[in-house]
Each structure stands twice: as C-alpha cells, then as structure tokens.
Coordinates of C-alpha atoms and ligand atoms in Angstrom, one line a residue:
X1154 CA -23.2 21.8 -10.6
X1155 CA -19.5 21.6 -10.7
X1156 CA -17.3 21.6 -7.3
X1157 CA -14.7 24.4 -7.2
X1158 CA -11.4 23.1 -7.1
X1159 CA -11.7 23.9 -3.1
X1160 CA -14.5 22.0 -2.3
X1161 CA -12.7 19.3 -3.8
X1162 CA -9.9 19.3 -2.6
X1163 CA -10.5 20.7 0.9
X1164 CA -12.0 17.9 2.8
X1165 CA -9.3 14.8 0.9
X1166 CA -8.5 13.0 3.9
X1167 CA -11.8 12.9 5.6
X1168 CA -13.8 12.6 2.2
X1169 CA -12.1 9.6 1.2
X1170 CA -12.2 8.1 4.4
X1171 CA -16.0 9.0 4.8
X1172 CA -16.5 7.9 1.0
X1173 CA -15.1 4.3 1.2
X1174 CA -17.7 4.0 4.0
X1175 CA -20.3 2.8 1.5
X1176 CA -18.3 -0.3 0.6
X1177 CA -19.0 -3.4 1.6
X1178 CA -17.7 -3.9 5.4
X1179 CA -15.1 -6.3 6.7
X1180 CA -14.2 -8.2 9.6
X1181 CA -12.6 -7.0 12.5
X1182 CA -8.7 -5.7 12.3
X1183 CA -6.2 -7.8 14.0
X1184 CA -6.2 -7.4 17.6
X1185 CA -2.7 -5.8 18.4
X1186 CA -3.2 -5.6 22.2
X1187 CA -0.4 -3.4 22.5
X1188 CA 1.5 -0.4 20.5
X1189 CA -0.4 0.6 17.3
X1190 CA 1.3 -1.5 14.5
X1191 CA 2.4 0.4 11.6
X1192 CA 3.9 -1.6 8.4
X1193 CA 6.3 0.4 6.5
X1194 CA 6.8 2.8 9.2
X1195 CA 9.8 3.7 11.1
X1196 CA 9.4 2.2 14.3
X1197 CA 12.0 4.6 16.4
X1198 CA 10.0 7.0 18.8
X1199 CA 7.6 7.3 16.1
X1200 CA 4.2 9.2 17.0
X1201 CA 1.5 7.8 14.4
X1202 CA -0.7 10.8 15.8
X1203 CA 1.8 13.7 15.5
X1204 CA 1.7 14.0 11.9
X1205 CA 0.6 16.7 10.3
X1206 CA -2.1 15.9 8.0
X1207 CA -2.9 17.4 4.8
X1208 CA -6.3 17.7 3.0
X1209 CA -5.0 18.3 -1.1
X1210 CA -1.8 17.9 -2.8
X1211 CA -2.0 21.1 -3.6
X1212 CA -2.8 20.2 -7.4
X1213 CA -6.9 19.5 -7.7
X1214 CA -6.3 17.3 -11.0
X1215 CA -4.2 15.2 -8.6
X1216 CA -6.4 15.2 -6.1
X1217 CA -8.7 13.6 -8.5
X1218 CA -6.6 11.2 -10.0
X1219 CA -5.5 9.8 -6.3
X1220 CA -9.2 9.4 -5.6
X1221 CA -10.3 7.8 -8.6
X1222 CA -7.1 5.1 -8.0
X1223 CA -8.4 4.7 -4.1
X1224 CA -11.9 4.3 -4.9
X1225 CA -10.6 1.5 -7.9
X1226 CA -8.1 -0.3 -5.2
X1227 CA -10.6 0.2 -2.3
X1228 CA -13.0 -1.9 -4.6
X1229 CA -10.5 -4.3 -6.2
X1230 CA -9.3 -5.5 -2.9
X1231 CA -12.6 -5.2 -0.8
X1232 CA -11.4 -2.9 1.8
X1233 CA -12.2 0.6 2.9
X1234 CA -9.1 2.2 4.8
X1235 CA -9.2 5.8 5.5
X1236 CA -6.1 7.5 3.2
X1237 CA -4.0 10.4 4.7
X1238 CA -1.2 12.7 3.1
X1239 CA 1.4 14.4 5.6
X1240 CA 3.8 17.0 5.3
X1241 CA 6.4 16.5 7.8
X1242 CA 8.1 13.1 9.0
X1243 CA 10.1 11.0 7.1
X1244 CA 9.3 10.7 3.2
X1245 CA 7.5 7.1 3.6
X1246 CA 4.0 5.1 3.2
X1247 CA 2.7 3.4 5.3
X1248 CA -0.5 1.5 6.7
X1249 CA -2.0 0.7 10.3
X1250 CA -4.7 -0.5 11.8
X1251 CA -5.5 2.2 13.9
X1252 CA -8.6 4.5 12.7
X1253 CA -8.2 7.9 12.9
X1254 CA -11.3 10.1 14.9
X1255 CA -11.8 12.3 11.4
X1256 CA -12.7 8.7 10.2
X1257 CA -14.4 6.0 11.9
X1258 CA -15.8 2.6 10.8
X1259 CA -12.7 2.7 8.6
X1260 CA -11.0 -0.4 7.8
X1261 CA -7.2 1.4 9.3
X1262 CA -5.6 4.0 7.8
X1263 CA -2.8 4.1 4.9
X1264 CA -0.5 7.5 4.8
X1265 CA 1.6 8.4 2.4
X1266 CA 3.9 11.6 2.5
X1267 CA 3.6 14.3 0.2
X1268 CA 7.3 14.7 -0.6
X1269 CA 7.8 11.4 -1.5
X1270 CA 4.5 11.1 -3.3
X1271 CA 5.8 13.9 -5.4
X1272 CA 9.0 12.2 -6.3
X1273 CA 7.3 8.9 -7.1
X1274 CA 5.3 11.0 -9.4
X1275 CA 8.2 13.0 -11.1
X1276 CA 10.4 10.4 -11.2
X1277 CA 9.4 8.7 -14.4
X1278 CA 7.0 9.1 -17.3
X1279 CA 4.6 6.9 -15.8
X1280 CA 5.0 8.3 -12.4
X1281 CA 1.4 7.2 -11.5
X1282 CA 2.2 3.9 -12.0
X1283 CA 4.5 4.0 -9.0
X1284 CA 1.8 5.6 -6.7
X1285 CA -0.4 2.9 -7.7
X1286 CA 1.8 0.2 -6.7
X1287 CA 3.0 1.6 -3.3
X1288 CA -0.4 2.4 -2.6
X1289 CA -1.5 -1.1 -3.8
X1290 CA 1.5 -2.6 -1.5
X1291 CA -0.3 -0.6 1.8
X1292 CA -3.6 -1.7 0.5
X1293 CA -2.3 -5.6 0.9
X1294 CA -1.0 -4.6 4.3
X1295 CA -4.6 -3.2 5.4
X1296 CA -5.9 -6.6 3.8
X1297 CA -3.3 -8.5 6.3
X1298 CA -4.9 -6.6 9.0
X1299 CA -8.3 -8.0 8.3
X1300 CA -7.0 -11.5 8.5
X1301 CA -5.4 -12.2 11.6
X1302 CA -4.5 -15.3 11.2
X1303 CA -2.7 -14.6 7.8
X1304 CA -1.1 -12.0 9.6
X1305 CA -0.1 -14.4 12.3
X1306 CA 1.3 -16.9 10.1
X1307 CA 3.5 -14.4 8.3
X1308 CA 4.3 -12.5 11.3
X1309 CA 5.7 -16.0 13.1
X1310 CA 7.1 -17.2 9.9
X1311 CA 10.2 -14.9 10.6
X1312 CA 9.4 -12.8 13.9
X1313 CA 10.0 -9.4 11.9
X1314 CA 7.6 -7.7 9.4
X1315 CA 9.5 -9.4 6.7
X1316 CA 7.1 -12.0 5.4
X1317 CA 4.1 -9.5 5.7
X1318 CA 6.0 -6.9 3.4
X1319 CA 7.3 -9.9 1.0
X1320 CA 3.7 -10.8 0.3
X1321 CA 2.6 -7.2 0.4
X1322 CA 4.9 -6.6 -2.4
X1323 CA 3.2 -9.6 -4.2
X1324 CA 0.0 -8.1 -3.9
X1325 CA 1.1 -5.1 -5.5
X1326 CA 3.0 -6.9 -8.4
X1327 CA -0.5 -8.7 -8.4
X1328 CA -2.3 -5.4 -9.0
X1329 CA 0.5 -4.3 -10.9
X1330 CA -1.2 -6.9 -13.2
X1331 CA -4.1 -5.9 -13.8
X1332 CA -3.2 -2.6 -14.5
X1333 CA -0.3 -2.5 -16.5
X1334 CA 0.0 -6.1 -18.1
X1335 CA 0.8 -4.5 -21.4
X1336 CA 3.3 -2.4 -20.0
X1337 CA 6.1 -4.8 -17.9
X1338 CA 8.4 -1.4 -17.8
X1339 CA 6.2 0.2 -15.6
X1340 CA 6.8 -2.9 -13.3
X1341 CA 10.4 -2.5 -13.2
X1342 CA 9.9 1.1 -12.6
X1343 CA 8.3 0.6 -9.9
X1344 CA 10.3 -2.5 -8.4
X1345 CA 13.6 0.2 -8.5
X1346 CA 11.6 3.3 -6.9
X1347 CA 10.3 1.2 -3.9
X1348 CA 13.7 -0.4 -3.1
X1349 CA 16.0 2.6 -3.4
X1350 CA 14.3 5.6 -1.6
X1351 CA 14.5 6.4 2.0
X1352 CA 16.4 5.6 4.2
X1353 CA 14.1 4.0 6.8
X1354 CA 11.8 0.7 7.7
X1355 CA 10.1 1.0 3.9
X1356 CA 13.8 -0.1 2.4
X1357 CA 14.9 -1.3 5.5
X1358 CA 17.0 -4.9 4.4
X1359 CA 16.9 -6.7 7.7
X1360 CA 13.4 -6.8 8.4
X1361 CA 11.9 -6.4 4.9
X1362 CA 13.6 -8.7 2.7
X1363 CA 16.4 -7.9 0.5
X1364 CA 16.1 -5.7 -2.5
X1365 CA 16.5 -8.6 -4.8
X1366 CA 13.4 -10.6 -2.3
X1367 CA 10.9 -8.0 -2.9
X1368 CA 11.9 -7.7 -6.7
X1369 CA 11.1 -11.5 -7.2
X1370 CA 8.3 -10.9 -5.3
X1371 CA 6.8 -8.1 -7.0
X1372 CA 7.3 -9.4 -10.1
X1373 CA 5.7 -13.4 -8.7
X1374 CA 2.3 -11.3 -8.3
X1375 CA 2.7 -10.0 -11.1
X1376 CA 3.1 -13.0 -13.2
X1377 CA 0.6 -14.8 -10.9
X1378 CA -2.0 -12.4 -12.5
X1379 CA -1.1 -13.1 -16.1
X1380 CA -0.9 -16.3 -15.7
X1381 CA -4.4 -16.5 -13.7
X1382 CA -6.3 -13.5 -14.7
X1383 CA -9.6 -15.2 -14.1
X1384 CA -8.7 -15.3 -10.3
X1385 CA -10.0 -13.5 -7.6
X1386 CA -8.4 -11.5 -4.6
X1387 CA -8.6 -14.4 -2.1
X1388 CA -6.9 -16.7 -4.4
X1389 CA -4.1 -14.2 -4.8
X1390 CA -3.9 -13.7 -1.1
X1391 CA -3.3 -17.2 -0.5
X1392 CA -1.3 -17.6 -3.5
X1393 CA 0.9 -14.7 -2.3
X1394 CA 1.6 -16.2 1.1
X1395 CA 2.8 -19.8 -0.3
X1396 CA 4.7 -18.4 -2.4
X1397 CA 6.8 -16.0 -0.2
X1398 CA 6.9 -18.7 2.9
X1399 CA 8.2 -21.6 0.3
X1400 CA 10.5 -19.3 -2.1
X1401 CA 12.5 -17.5 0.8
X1402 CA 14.5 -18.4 3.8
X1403 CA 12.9 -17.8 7.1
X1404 CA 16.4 -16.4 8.7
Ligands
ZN556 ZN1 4.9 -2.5 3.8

C-alpha cells in the first residue's frame, strides 16, 4: 500500500534518524568533555538546541530523493547520524556529535538549513549534486567524530577546525568520485557553491582553509578515487589526512 505523501514526509527527521538505526553500529563519538562541538557551525552564542526543526521540505519527491542519498552515504561511509532540516538560523550545514532525544543510538546529528538547501538545489542544473557533496562533507565530519584520535591529530595539527574541514572536503571530493566521475563539472559546481555562500564558519577563511585549500582538496579526493577506485573508506580516510597535513601549512 502506498504512503501518502504525509506519511512520508511527516516524520523526516525522526524517520531517518530511527531508519539508519539498523546499520551497522560504531564506536563511541569523541569525548568532547565540554561545549557540544559543532563543525561548520557558527560558533558565536550559537544554541545547537534552539533550532527549529523541520520534518519535510515541503516537496515529498524531495523528501524522497534526500533519503534515498542519506540511506546511500549512511552506507557508503559506515555511519548512521540522525539528519535534521531547520528553518531559522543562519543558512548553513553542519554536523555534531551531540544526539538529539527524537533520536538516540545515533551516530551525532548533521543539519542542514532549508533555505540554503534550496539554493544549493536551484542553483545549477545538477543542483543535487551540490546537496550530495555538502552532505557528503558533514558525513566525513560525523566519521571524524567516531575516530578520536584522527580527530585529535587534525584538531592539534593547527589548533582551529581547519585540518578537520580540509580533509572533510576531501572526503566529499572522494564521494564526489564515486558519484560523478563522468561528470568533473558537477565537481567544480560544487567546489564554487561551498566556498562562496554564507557568510559564517562554513566559508569562514581563517579557520577553514582558504578558498583555493578546500578547492585543491576537494578536488585531491576526488582524484584519489579515480585513481584508486578499488579502495575502501578507511583507506581514503587515511589517505585524506596525509594528504591535507603534508600539502598545507600548519599556520
Ligand atoms: Zn565542515
């Protein structure tokens, strides 16, 4: 029996929180100890927990489509993070550690706000593509959590987020690879969407890299994958995390 296009779409944030559930689990986040960490995010009086959430995008075909691609990242990268839309706050994505109470036993949460999930879409003819990559970038972030020492590494490698968003740009280039391998524009689509919109942490040049630093590194994973297609997540991890700490300067 078909679901009405309510049923579907009514229950998005829990249901894809609660469906990732079945996959297989993973090991502990990294212990913050302190303030929840949240990649991407603006980190000035920001209230992780004062969002307001969203269960559809309003369009049931995209519902769909964003499922389908969290259920296929959820599975290519081995992790099982809760996914949240939000209305209000700054147009951004981002990923944390911290589970939500609609969602336990998740591995984190990644959030991504509707406005600027709409613009990603619009914004060129493959407009998917872009989603796909920024949620494939939060995705590596949720995989960093998971490792806490990688995290460590790359977090001491420079003292500000910018190593962990270097490689997490990798990652999605990586992805990026698998997906689109025929189709290097929808790369450089995506490499000019994530470095130009917003005007907060996501873009933020200081602590992320430069723009030219996350295009070389979007486009190393991406290359990584072509050249190594028979390779697995954990060897792109790694490889991701040489090649950011050896390519760019730790200042
Ligand atoms: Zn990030």
């Amino acid at each position: 029996m078909r679901q009405s296009p309510a049923q579907i779409t009514r229950h998005l944030g829990v249901a894809l929180g609660l469906a990732l559930l079945s996959l297989t689990p993973r090991a502990a986040s990294a212990d913050t100890g302190q303030s929840p960490i949240v990649l991407c995010g603006s980190d000035a009086g920001f209230d992780l927990h004062s969002l307001t959430l969203e269960q559809s995008t309003g369009t049931p075909a995209l519902d769909r489509a964003l499922i389908q691609e969290l259920h296929a990242q959820s599975a290519f990268f081995g992790v099982r993070p809760a996914f949240y839309l939000y209305s209000d706050g700054i147009q951004n994505a981002m990923a944390t550690p911290e589970i939500f109470p609609k969602t336990p036993g998740t591995d984190g949460t990644v959030l991504y706000q509707m406005d600027l999930l709409s613009e990603h879409l619009t914004s060129a003819h493959w407009g998917g593509s872009i989603v796909a990559g920024v949620i494939a970038h939060e995705f590596a972030h949720i995989m960093q959590f998971s490792d806490p020492a990688r995290y460590s590494r790359l977090l001491d490698h420079h003292g500000t987020v910018k190593f962990l968003e270097l490689h997490a740009d990798f990652m999605a280039g990586y992805y990026m690879g698998t997906k689109f391998a025929d189709k290097p524009q929808d790369l450089e689509t995506l490499a000019r969407k994530i470095f130009e919109l917003g005007d907060n942490n996501f873009t933020s040049i200081g602590h992320h890299g430069t723009p030219e630093e996350r295009h070389v590194a979007l486009r190393a994973g991406f290359r990584y994958y072509l050249q190594h297609p028979q390779n697995d997540v954990t060897a792109a991890l790694a490889e991701g995390e040489a090649f950011v700490t050896s390519v760019f300067a730790a200042y």
